[in-house]
Coordinates of C-alpha atoms and ligand atoms in Angstrom, one line a residue:
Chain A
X1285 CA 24.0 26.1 -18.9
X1286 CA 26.1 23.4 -21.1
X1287 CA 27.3 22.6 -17.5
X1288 CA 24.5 22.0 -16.2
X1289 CA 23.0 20.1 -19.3
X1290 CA 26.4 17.7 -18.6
X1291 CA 25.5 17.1 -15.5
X1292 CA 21.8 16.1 -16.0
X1293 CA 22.6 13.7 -18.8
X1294 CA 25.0 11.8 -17.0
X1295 CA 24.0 8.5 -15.9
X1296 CA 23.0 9.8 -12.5
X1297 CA 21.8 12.8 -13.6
X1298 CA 19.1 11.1 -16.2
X1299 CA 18.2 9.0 -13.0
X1300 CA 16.9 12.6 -11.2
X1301 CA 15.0 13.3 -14.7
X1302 CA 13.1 9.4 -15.0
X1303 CA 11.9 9.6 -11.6
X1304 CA 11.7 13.7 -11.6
X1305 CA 9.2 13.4 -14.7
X1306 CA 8.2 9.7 -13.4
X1307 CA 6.6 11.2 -10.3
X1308 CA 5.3 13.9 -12.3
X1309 CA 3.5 11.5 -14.6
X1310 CA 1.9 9.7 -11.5
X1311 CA 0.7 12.8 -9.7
X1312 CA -0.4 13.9 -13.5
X1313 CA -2.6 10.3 -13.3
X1314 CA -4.1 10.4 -10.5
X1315 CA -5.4 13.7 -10.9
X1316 CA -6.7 12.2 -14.2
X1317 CA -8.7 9.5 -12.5
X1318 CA -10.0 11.6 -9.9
X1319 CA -11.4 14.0 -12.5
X1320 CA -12.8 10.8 -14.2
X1321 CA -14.5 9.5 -11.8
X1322 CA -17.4 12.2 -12.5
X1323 CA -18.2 9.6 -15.0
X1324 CA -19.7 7.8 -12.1
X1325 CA -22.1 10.5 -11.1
X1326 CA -23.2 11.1 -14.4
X1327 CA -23.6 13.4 -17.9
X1328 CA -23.8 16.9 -16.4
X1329 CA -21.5 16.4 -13.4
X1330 CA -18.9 15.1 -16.2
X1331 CA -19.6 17.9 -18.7
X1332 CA -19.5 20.5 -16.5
X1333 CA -16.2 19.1 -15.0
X1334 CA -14.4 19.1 -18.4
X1335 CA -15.8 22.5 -19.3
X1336 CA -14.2 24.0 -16.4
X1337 CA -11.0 22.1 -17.4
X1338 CA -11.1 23.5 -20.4
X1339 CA -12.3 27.1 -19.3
X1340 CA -8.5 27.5 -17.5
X1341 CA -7.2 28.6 -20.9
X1342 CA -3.9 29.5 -20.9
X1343 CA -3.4 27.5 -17.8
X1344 CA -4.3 24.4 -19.2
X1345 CA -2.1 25.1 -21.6
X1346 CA 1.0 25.5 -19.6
X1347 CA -0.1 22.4 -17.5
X1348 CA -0.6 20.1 -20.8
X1349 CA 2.5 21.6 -22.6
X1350 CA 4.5 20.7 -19.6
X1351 CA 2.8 17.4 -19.3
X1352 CA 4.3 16.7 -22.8
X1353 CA 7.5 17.7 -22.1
X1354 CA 7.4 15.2 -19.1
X1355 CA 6.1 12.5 -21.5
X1356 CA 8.6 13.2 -24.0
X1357 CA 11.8 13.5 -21.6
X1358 CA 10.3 10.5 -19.5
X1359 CA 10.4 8.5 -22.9
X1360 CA 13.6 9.7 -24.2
X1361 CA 15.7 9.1 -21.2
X1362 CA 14.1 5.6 -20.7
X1363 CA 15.2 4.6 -24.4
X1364 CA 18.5 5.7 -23.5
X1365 CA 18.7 3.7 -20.9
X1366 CA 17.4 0.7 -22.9
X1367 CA 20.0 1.3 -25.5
X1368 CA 23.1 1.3 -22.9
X1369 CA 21.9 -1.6 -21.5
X1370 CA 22.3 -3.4 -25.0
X1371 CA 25.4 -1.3 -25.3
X1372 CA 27.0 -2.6 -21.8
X1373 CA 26.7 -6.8 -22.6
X1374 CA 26.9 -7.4 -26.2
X1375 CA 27.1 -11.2 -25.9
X1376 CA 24.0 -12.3 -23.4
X1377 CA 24.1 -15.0 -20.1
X1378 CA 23.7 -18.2 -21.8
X1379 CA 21.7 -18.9 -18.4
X1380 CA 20.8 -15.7 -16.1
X1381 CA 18.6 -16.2 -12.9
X1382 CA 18.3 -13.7 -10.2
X1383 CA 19.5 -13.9 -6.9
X1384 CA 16.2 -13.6 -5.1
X1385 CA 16.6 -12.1 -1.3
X1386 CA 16.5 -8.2 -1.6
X1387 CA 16.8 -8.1 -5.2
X1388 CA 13.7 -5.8 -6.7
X1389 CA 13.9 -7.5 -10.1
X1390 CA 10.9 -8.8 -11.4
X1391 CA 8.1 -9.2 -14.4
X1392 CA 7.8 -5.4 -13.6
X1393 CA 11.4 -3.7 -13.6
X1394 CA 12.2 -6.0 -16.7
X1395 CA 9.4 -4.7 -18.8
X1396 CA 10.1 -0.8 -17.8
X1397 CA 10.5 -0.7 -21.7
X1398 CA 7.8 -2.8 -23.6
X1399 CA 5.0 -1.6 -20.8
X1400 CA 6.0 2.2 -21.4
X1401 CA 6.0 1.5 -25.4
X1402 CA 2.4 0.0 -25.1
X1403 CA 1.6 3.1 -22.8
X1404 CA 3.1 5.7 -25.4
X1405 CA 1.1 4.0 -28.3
X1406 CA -1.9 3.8 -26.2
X1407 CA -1.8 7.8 -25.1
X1408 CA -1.1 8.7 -28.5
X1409 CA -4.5 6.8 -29.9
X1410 CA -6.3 8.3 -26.7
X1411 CA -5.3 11.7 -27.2
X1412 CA -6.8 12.0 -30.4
X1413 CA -9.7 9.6 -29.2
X1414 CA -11.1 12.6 -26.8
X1415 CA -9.3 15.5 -27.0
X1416 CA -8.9 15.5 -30.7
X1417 CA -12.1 13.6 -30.9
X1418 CA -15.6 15.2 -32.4
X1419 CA -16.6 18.4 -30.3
X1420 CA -19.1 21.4 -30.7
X1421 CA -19.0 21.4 -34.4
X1422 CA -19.8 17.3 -35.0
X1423 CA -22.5 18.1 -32.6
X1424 CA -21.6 16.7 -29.7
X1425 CA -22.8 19.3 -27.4
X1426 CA -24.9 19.6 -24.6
X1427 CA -26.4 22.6 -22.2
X1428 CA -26.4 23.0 -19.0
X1429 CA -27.8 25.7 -17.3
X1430 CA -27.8 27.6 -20.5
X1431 CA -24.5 27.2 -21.7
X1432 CA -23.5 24.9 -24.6
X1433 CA -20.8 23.1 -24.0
X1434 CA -19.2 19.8 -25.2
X1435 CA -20.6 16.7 -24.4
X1436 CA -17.6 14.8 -24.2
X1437 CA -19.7 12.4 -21.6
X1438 CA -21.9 10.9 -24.6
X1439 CA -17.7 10.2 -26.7
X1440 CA -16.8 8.3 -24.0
X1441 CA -19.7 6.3 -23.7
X1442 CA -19.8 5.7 -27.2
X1443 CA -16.4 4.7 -27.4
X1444 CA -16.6 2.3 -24.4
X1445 CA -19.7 0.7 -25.8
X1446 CA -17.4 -1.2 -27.8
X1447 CA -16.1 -4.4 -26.4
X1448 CA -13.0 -4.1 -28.0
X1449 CA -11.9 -0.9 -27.1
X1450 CA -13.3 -1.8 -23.8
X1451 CA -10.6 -5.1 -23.9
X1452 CA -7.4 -2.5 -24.5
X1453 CA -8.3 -0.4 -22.4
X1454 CA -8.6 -3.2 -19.5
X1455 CA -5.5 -4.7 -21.0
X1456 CA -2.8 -1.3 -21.0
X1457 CA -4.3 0.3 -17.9
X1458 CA -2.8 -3.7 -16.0
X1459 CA 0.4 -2.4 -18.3
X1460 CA 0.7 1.0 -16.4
X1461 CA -0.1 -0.8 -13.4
X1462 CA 2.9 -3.2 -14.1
X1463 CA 5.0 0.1 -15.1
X1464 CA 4.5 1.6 -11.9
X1465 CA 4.8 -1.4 -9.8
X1466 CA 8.7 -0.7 -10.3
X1467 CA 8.3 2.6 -11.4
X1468 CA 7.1 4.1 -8.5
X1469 CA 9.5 3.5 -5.5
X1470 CA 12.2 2.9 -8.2
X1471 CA 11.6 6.8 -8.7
X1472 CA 12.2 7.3 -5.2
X1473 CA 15.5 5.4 -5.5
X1474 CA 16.4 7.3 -8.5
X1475 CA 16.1 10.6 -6.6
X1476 CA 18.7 9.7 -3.5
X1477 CA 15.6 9.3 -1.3
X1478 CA 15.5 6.0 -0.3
X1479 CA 17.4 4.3 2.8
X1480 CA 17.1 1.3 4.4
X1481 CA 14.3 3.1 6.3
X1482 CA 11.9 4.4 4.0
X1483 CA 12.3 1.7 1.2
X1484 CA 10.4 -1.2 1.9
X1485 CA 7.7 1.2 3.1
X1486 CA 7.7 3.0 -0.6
X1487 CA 8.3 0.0 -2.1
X1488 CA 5.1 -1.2 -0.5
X1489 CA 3.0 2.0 -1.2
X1490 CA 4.3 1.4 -5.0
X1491 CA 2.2 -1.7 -4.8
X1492 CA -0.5 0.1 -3.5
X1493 CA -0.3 3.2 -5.6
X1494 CA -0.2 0.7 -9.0
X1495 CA -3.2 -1.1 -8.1
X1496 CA -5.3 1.5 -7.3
X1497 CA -4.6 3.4 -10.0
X1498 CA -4.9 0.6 -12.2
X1499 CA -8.3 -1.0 -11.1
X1500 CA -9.5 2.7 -10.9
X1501 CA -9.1 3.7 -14.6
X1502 CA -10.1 0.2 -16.4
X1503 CA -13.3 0.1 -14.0
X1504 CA -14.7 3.1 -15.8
X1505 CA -14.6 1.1 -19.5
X1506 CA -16.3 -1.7 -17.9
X1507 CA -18.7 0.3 -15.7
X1508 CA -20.0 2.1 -18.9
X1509 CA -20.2 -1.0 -21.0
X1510 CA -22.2 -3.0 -18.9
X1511 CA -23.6 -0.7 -16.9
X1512 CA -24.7 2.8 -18.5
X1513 CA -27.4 3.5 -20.9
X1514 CA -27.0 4.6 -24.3
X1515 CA -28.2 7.9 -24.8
X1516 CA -29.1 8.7 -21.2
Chain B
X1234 CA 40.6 -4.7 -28.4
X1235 CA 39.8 -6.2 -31.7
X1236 CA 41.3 -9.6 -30.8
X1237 CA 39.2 -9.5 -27.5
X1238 CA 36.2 -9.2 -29.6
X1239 CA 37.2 -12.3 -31.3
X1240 CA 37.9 -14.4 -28.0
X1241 CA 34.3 -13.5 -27.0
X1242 CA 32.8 -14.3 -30.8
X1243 CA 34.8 -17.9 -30.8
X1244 CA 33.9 -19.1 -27.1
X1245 CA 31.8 -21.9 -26.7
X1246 CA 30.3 -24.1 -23.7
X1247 CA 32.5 -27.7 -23.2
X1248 CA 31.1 -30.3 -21.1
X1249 CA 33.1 -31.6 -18.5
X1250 CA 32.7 -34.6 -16.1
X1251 CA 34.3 -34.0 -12.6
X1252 CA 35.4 -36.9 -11.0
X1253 CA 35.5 -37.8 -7.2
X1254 CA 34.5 -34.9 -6.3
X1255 CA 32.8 -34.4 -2.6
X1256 CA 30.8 -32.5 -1.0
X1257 CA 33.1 -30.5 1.4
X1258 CA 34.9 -28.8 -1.4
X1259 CA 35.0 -25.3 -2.4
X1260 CA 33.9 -24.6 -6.1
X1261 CA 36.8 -23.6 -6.9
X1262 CA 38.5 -26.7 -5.4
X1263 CA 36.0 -28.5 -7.8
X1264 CA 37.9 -26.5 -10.4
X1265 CA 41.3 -27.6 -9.2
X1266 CA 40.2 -31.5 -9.5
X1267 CA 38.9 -30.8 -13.2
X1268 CA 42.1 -29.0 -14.2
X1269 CA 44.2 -32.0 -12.6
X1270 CA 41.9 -34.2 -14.5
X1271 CA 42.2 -32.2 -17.5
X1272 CA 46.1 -31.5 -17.6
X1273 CA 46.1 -35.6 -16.7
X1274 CA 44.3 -36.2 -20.2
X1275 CA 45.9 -33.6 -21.9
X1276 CA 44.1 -31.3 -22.3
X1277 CA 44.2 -27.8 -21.5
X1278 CA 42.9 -26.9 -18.0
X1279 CA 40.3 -23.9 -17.2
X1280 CA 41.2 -20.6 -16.3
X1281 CA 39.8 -19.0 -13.6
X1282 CA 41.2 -16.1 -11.7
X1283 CA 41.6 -16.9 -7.5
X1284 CA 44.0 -15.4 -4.9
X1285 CA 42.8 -15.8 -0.9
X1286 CA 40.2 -18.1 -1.5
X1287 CA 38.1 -16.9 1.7
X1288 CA 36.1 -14.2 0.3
X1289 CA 38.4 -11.2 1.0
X1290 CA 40.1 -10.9 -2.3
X1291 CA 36.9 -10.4 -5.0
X1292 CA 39.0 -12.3 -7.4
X1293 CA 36.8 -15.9 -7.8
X1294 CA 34.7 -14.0 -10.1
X1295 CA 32.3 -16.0 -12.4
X1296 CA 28.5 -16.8 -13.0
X1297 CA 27.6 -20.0 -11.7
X1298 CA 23.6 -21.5 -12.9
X1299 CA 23.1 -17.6 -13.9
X1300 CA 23.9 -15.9 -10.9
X1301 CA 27.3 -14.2 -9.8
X1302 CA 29.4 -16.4 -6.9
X1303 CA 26.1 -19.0 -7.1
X1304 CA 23.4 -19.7 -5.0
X1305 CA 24.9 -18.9 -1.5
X1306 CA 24.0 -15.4 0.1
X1307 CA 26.8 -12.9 0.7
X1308 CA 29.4 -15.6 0.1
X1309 CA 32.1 -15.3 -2.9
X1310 CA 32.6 -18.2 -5.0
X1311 CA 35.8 -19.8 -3.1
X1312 CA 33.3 -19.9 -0.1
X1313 CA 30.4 -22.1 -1.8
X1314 CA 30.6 -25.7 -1.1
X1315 CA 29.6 -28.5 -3.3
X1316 CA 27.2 -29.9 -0.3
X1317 CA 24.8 -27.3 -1.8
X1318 CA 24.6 -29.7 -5.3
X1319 CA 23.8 -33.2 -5.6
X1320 CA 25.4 -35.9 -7.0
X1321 CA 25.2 -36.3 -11.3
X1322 CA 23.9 -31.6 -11.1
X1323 CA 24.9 -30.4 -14.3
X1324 CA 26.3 -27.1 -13.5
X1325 CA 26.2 -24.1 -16.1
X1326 CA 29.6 -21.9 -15.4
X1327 CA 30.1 -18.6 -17.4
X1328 CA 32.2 -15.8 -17.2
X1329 CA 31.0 -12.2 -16.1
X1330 CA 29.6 -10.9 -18.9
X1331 CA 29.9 -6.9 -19.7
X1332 CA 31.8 -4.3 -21.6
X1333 CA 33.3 -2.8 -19.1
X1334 CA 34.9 -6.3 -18.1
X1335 CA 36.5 -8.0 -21.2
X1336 CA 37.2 -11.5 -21.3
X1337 CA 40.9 -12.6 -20.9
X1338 CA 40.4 -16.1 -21.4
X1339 CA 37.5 -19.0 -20.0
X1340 CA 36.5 -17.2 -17.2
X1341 CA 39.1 -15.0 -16.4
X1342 CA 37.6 -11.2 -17.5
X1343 CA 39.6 -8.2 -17.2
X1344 CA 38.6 -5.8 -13.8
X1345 CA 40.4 -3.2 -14.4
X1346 CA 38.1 -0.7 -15.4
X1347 CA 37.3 -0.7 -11.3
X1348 CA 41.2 0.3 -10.7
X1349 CA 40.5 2.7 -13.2
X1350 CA 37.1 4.3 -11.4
X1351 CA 39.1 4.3 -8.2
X1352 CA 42.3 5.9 -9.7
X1353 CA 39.7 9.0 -11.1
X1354 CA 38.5 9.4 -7.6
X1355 CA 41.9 10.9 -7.2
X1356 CA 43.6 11.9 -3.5
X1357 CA 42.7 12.6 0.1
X1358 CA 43.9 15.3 1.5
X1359 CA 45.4 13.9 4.6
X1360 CA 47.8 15.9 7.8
X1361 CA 51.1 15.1 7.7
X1362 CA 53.7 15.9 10.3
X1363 CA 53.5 14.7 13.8
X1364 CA 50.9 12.1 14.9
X1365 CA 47.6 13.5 15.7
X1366 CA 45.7 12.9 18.9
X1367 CA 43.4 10.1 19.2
X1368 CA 39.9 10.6 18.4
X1369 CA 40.5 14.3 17.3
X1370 CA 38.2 13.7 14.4
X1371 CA 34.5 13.0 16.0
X1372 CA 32.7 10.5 13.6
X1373 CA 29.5 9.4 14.7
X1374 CA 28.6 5.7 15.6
X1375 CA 26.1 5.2 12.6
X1376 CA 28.1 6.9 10.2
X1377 CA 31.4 5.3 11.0
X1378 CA 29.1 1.8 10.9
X1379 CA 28.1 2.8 7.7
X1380 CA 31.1 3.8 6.0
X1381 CA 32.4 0.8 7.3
X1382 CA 29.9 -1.4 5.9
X1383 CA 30.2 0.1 2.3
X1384 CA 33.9 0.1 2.7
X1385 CA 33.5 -4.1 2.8
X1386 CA 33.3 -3.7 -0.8
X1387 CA 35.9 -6.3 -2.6
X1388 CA 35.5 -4.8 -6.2
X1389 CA 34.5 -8.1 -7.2
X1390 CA 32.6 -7.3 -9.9
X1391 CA 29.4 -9.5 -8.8
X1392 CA 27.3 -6.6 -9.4
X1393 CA 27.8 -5.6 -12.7
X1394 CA 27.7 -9.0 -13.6
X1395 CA 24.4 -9.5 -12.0
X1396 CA 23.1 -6.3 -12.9
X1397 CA 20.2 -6.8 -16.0
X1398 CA 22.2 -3.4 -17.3
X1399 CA 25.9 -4.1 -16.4
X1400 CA 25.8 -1.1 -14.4
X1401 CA 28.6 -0.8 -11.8
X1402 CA 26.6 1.4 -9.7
X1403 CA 26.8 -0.4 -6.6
X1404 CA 30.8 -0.8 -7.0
X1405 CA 31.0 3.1 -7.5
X1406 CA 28.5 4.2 -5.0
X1407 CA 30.1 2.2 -2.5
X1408 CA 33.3 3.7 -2.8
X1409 CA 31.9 7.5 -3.0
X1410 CA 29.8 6.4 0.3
X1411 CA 32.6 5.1 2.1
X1412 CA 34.4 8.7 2.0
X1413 CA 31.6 10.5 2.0
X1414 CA 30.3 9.6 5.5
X1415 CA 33.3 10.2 6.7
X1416 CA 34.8 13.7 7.6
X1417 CA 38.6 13.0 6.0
X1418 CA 36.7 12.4 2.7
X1419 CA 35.3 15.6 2.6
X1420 CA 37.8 17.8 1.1
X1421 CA 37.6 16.7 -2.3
X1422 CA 33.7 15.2 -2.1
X1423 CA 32.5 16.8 -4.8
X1424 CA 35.2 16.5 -7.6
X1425 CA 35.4 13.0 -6.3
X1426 CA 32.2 12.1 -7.3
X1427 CA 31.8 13.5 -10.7
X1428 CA 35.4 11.9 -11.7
X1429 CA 34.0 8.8 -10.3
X1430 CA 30.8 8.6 -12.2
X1431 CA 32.2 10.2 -15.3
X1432 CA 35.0 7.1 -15.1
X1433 CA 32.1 4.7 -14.5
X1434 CA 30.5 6.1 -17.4
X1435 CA 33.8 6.1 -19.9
X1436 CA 34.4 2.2 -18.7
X1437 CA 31.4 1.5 -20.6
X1438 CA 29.2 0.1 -18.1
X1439 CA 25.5 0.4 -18.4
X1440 CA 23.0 2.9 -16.3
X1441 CA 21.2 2.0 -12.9
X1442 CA 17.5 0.9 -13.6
X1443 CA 16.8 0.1 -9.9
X1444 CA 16.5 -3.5 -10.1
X1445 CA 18.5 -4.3 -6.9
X1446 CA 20.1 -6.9 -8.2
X1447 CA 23.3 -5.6 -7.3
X1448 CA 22.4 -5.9 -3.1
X1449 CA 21.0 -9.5 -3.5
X1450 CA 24.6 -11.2 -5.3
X1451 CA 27.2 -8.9 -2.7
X1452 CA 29.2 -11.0 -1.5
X1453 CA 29.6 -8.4 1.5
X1454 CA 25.6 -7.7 1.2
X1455 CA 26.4 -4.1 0.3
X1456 CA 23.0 -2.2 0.4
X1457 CA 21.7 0.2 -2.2
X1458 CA 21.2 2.8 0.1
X1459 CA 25.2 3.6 -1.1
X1460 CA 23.3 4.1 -5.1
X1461 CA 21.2 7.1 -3.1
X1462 CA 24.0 8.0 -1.4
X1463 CA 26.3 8.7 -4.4
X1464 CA 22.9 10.5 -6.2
X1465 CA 22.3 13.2 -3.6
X1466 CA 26.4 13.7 -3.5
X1467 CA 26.3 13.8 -7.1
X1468 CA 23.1 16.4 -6.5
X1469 CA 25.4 18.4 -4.2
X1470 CA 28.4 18.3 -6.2
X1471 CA 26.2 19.4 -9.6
X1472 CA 25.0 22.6 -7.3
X1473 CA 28.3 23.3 -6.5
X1474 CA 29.8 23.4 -9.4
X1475 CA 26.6 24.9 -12.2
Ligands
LIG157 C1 5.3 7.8 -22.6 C2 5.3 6.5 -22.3 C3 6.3 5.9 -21.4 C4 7.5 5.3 -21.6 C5 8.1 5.1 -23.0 C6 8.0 5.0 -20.4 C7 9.3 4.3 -20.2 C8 9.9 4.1 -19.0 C9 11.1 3.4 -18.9 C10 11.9 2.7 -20.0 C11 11.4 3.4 -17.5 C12 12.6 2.8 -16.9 C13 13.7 3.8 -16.8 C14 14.9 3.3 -16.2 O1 15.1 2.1 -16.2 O2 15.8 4.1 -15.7 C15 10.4 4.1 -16.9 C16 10.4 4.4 -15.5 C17 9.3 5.0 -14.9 N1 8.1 5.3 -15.4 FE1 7.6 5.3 -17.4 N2 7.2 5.3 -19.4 C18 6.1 5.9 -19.9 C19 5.0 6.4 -19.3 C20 4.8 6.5 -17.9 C21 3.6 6.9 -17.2 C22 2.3 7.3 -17.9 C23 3.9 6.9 -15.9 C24 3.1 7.3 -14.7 C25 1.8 7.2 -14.6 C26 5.3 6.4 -15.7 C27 6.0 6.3 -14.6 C28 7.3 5.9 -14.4 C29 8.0 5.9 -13.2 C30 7.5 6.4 -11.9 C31 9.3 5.4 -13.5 C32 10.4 5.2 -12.5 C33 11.5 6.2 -12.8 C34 12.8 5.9 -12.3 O3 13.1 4.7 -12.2 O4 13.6 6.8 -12.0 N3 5.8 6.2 -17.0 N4 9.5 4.5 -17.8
LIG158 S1 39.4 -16.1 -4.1 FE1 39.5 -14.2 -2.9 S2 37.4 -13.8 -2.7 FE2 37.3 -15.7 -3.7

C-alpha cells in the first residue's frame, strides 16, 4: 500500500490522478447540465427531476462523497503542482516568450491555477446556495401529483433574478470553460493516451467540449433572468 | 551550493554593442566578435558553453528574446544566423533558468543533473561472446523509426528551460522511449523507468503540466508522444512492482 501511495505521488503518478479525477469532474459536469436543462421545460419537470435525485439515498451519497474526494484530490494535486513549479526556477526569465508551432501553451494552460481557485470559491458559494439553500422547512415546497417535495425550481429562479449573481455566474462558468480548454486533452496527455494520432483530434474535441459546456450552464442564469416569470 | 545561490542573486543584464557584425554569422560567432571586442577593451569576455557548433552536441545552451536556441525551429543556437535580425535589434540573452540547472557563470549553467538521470537508468543487459547474426532481433519499421527519432535527443536542456515548470519531462521521456520501443531495452524496462523519474524528481526539476512547450523549442523536434510513452511505462512498471 505505502508502495503504491509512492508511486501515485510521484510526478507521473500525480499526472494519472489530475486527469484521472479531471475527467471525472467533466463527466460529473456534464451530467450536471443535462439534469439542468429541465430548467428549460419548466417548475414540475425540474422538481420532479431533483426529487428523484435526491430519492437515490444512499447512492447519491456515494456518488457526491466521491465527487468530493475528486474535488479535493483534483485541487490538492494541482497546488502541488503550482508549488514545484515555483520551486523548480526561483529567479524568473527576465523576458519569456513561447515558441509558437506545436507548443499547447496558452491564456488557458497558464491559468490552470487562478481559473481552478475562482472555480473552488465559486462551488463552495454554490453548494450552499442550493443544496444547503432553504428547503421544506423555509417553505419552499411544492406538490406534484400529491407528493410535497422541494421546490428548488422557485431558489434558482430567485437567485438568478438578480443581475449580479446572474454576472458571476456568466463570468466563472467562461473560467471553467478556459479550465477545460487545456484541461481536457491535457487529461488525456496526462494519462499516456495521447499520440501523434489521436492528439490534435482530442485537442480539438477539448475546444469543443469547453464551449459547450460553458455556453450551456451560463445560458440558464440568463435564460431565467430575462426570460422566466416570477412566481410562475 | 550556497555560493551558487549568490552568483544567481548578484547577476545582472550588461548592455553590449556588437560591432561589424553580418548577417551570415552564427550567434554564437556573434558571441566570438563581442568577446574579441571585449578582451580588446579589457574587459572580461562572456561565457558561454559551445563544443560542435552544428547542432549535434546540445552544449550552445541559452535563452535568446525568451525562448531556448531563439526564434529558428528545431535548430540549436550555433545553427541560428544573424540574417534572421536586423541591423541596430536589441537582443535580450539569458541563461537557462531552473534548479535543476545551476548557473556556473554568464550563461554557462550546470547540466549535469541529465548525466545524473541517465546514470540512474542504470545498464542493458546486452550478449556477449561471439557476434550475433544480423537481424536476429526483429524490430519493426515504426518502432525502430520511433526509437530513433526520440533517440535524436542531445540533452540540451532547451526543454526545461522552456518549460513554464522547468520540468525535464521531455529529456527523461525521451530517453525511457528510446529503450523502450526497442526489444534490447526490455530487460530492465521497469526499474529503468522508476530510477529515471525518481532521479528526475531528486534533480529538482518541476512536474509536467502539458503545456508542450517542450516539442515546440527541440532542437531535434522531439514529440511529446515520448511524455505518454514514459506514463504508461511508468503505469506498467507501478503494476509490476505494487
Ligand atoms: C476544485 C476546483 C479546481 C481546482 C483548484 C483545479 C485546479 C486545476 C489545476 C491547477 C490543474 C492543472 C494541473 C496540472 O498542471 O497538472 C487542473 C487541471 C485540470 N482540471 Fe481542474 N481544478 C478545479 C476544478 C475543475 C473542474 C470543475 C473540472 C471539470 C469540470 C476540472 C477539470 C480539469 C481537467 C480535465 C484538468 C487536466 C488534468 C491534467 O492535466 O491531467 N477542474 N485543475
Ligand atoms: S554547439 Fe553543439 S549543438 Fe550547438
Amino acid at each position: 500500500m505505502s508502495k503504491l501511495m509512492n508511486y501515485l505521488t510521484s510526478s507521473i503518478g500525480r499526472k494519472y490522478l489530475t486527469g484521472i479525477t479531471g475527467i471525472g469532474l467533466v463527466l460529473f459536469t456534464i451530467v450536471h447540465l443535462l439534469g439542468n436543462l429541465n430548467l428549460f421545460i419548466g417548475q414540475d419537470s425540474f422538481n420532479l427531476y431533483t426529487y428523484k435525485l435526491e430519492s437515490l439515498g444512499p447512492l447519491l451519497e456515494v456518488a457526491e462523497i466521491g465527487l468530493a474526494i475528486c474535488f479535493l484530490l483534483h485541487a490538492i494535486v494541482g497546488v502541488s503542482v503550482y508549488l514545484n513549479k515555483k520551486k523548480a526556477r526561483p529567479i524568473d526569465y527576465y523576458v519569456y516568450n513561447s515558441a509558437g508551432g506545436n507548443s499547447k501553451q496558452n491564456f488557458s494552460s497558464k491559468s490552470m491555477m487562478v481559473t481552478g481557485s475562482i472555480i473552488l470559491i465559486f462551488l463552495v458559494i454554490h453548494v450552499a446556495t442550493f443544496k444547503f439553500g432553504p428547503s421544506i422547512e423555509q417553505g419552499y415546497v411544492t406538490n406534484i401529483n400529491g407528493v410535497d417535495m422541494r421546490d428548488l425550481y422557485r431558489l434558482v429562479v430567485e437567485k438568478f433574478k438578480q443581475l449580479p449573481i446572474v454576472i458571476v455566474y456568466t463570468i466563472v462558468m467562461i473560467l471553467l470553460g478556459t479550465h477545460l480548454r487545456h484541461g481536457f486533452w491535457s487529461a488525456f496527455q496526462s494519462l499516456g493516451l495521447l499520440n501523434k494520432k489521436y492528439r490534435p483530434f482530442v485537442y480539438t474535441l477539448g475546444i469543443l467540449v469547453a464551449v459547450m459546456l460553458s455556453i450551456g450552464f451560463l445560458i440558464l442564469p440568463i435564460w431565467v433572468y430575462f426570460f422566466v416569470e416570477m412566481g410562475a | 551550493m550556497a555560493d551558487k545561490n549568490l552568483l544567481q542573486i548578484h547577476g545582472k543584464f550588461v548592455d553590449y554593442t556588437v560591432e561589424n557584425a553580418n548577417s551570415h554569422m552564427s550567434f554564437l560567432e556573434l558571441l566570438d566578435l563581442l568577446n574579441e571586442q571585449l578582451i580588446k577593451k579589457g574587459e572580461e569576455p562572456v561565457e558561454f558553453d559551445n563544443d560542435c557548433r552544428e547542432g549535434i552536441c546540445g552544449s550552445c545552451s541559452m535563452v535568446i528574446n525568451g525562448i531556448p536556441h531563439g526564434p529558428t525551429k528545431e535548430s540549436a543556437t550555433c545553427q541560428l544566423h544573424m540574417r534572421h535580425y536586423n541591423d541596430g535589434d536589441t537582443i535580450i540573452v539569458e541563461p537557462f533558468r531552473a534548479k535543476g540547472f545551476p548557473i556556473i557563470k554568464d550563461l554557462v549553467v550546470d547540466r549535469s543533473a541529465f548525466d545524473r538521470i541517465i546514470q540512474a537508468g542504470g545498464y542493458n543487459s546486452v550478449n556477449v561472446g561471439s557476434a550475433p547474426d544480423a537481424n536476429s532481433i526483429l524490430i519493426p519499421k515504426d518502432k525502430a523509426d520511433m526509437a530513433f527519432d526520440f533517440a535524436a535527443c542531445i540533452g540540451c536542456g532547451a526543454c526545461v528551460a522552456a518549460c513554464p515548470n522547468s520540468s525535464a519531462s521531455l529529456f527523461t521521456a525521451a530517453k525511457i522511449s528510446q529503450l523502450s520501443l526497442l526489444p534490447q531495452g526490455h530487460p530492465e524496462r521497469y526499474r529503468r523507468v522508476i530510477r529515471m523519474v525518481e532521479q528526475m524528481e531528486k534533480e529538482g526539476f518541476g512536474d509536467c503540466s502539458n503545456h508542450g512547450e517542450c516539442e515546440a523549442v527541440c532542437p531535434k523536434g522531439i514529440s511529446i508522444d515520448a511524455i505518454s510513452i514514459m506514463r504508461r511505462e511508468y503505469f506498467k512498471a507501478m503494476l509490476k512492482n505494487v
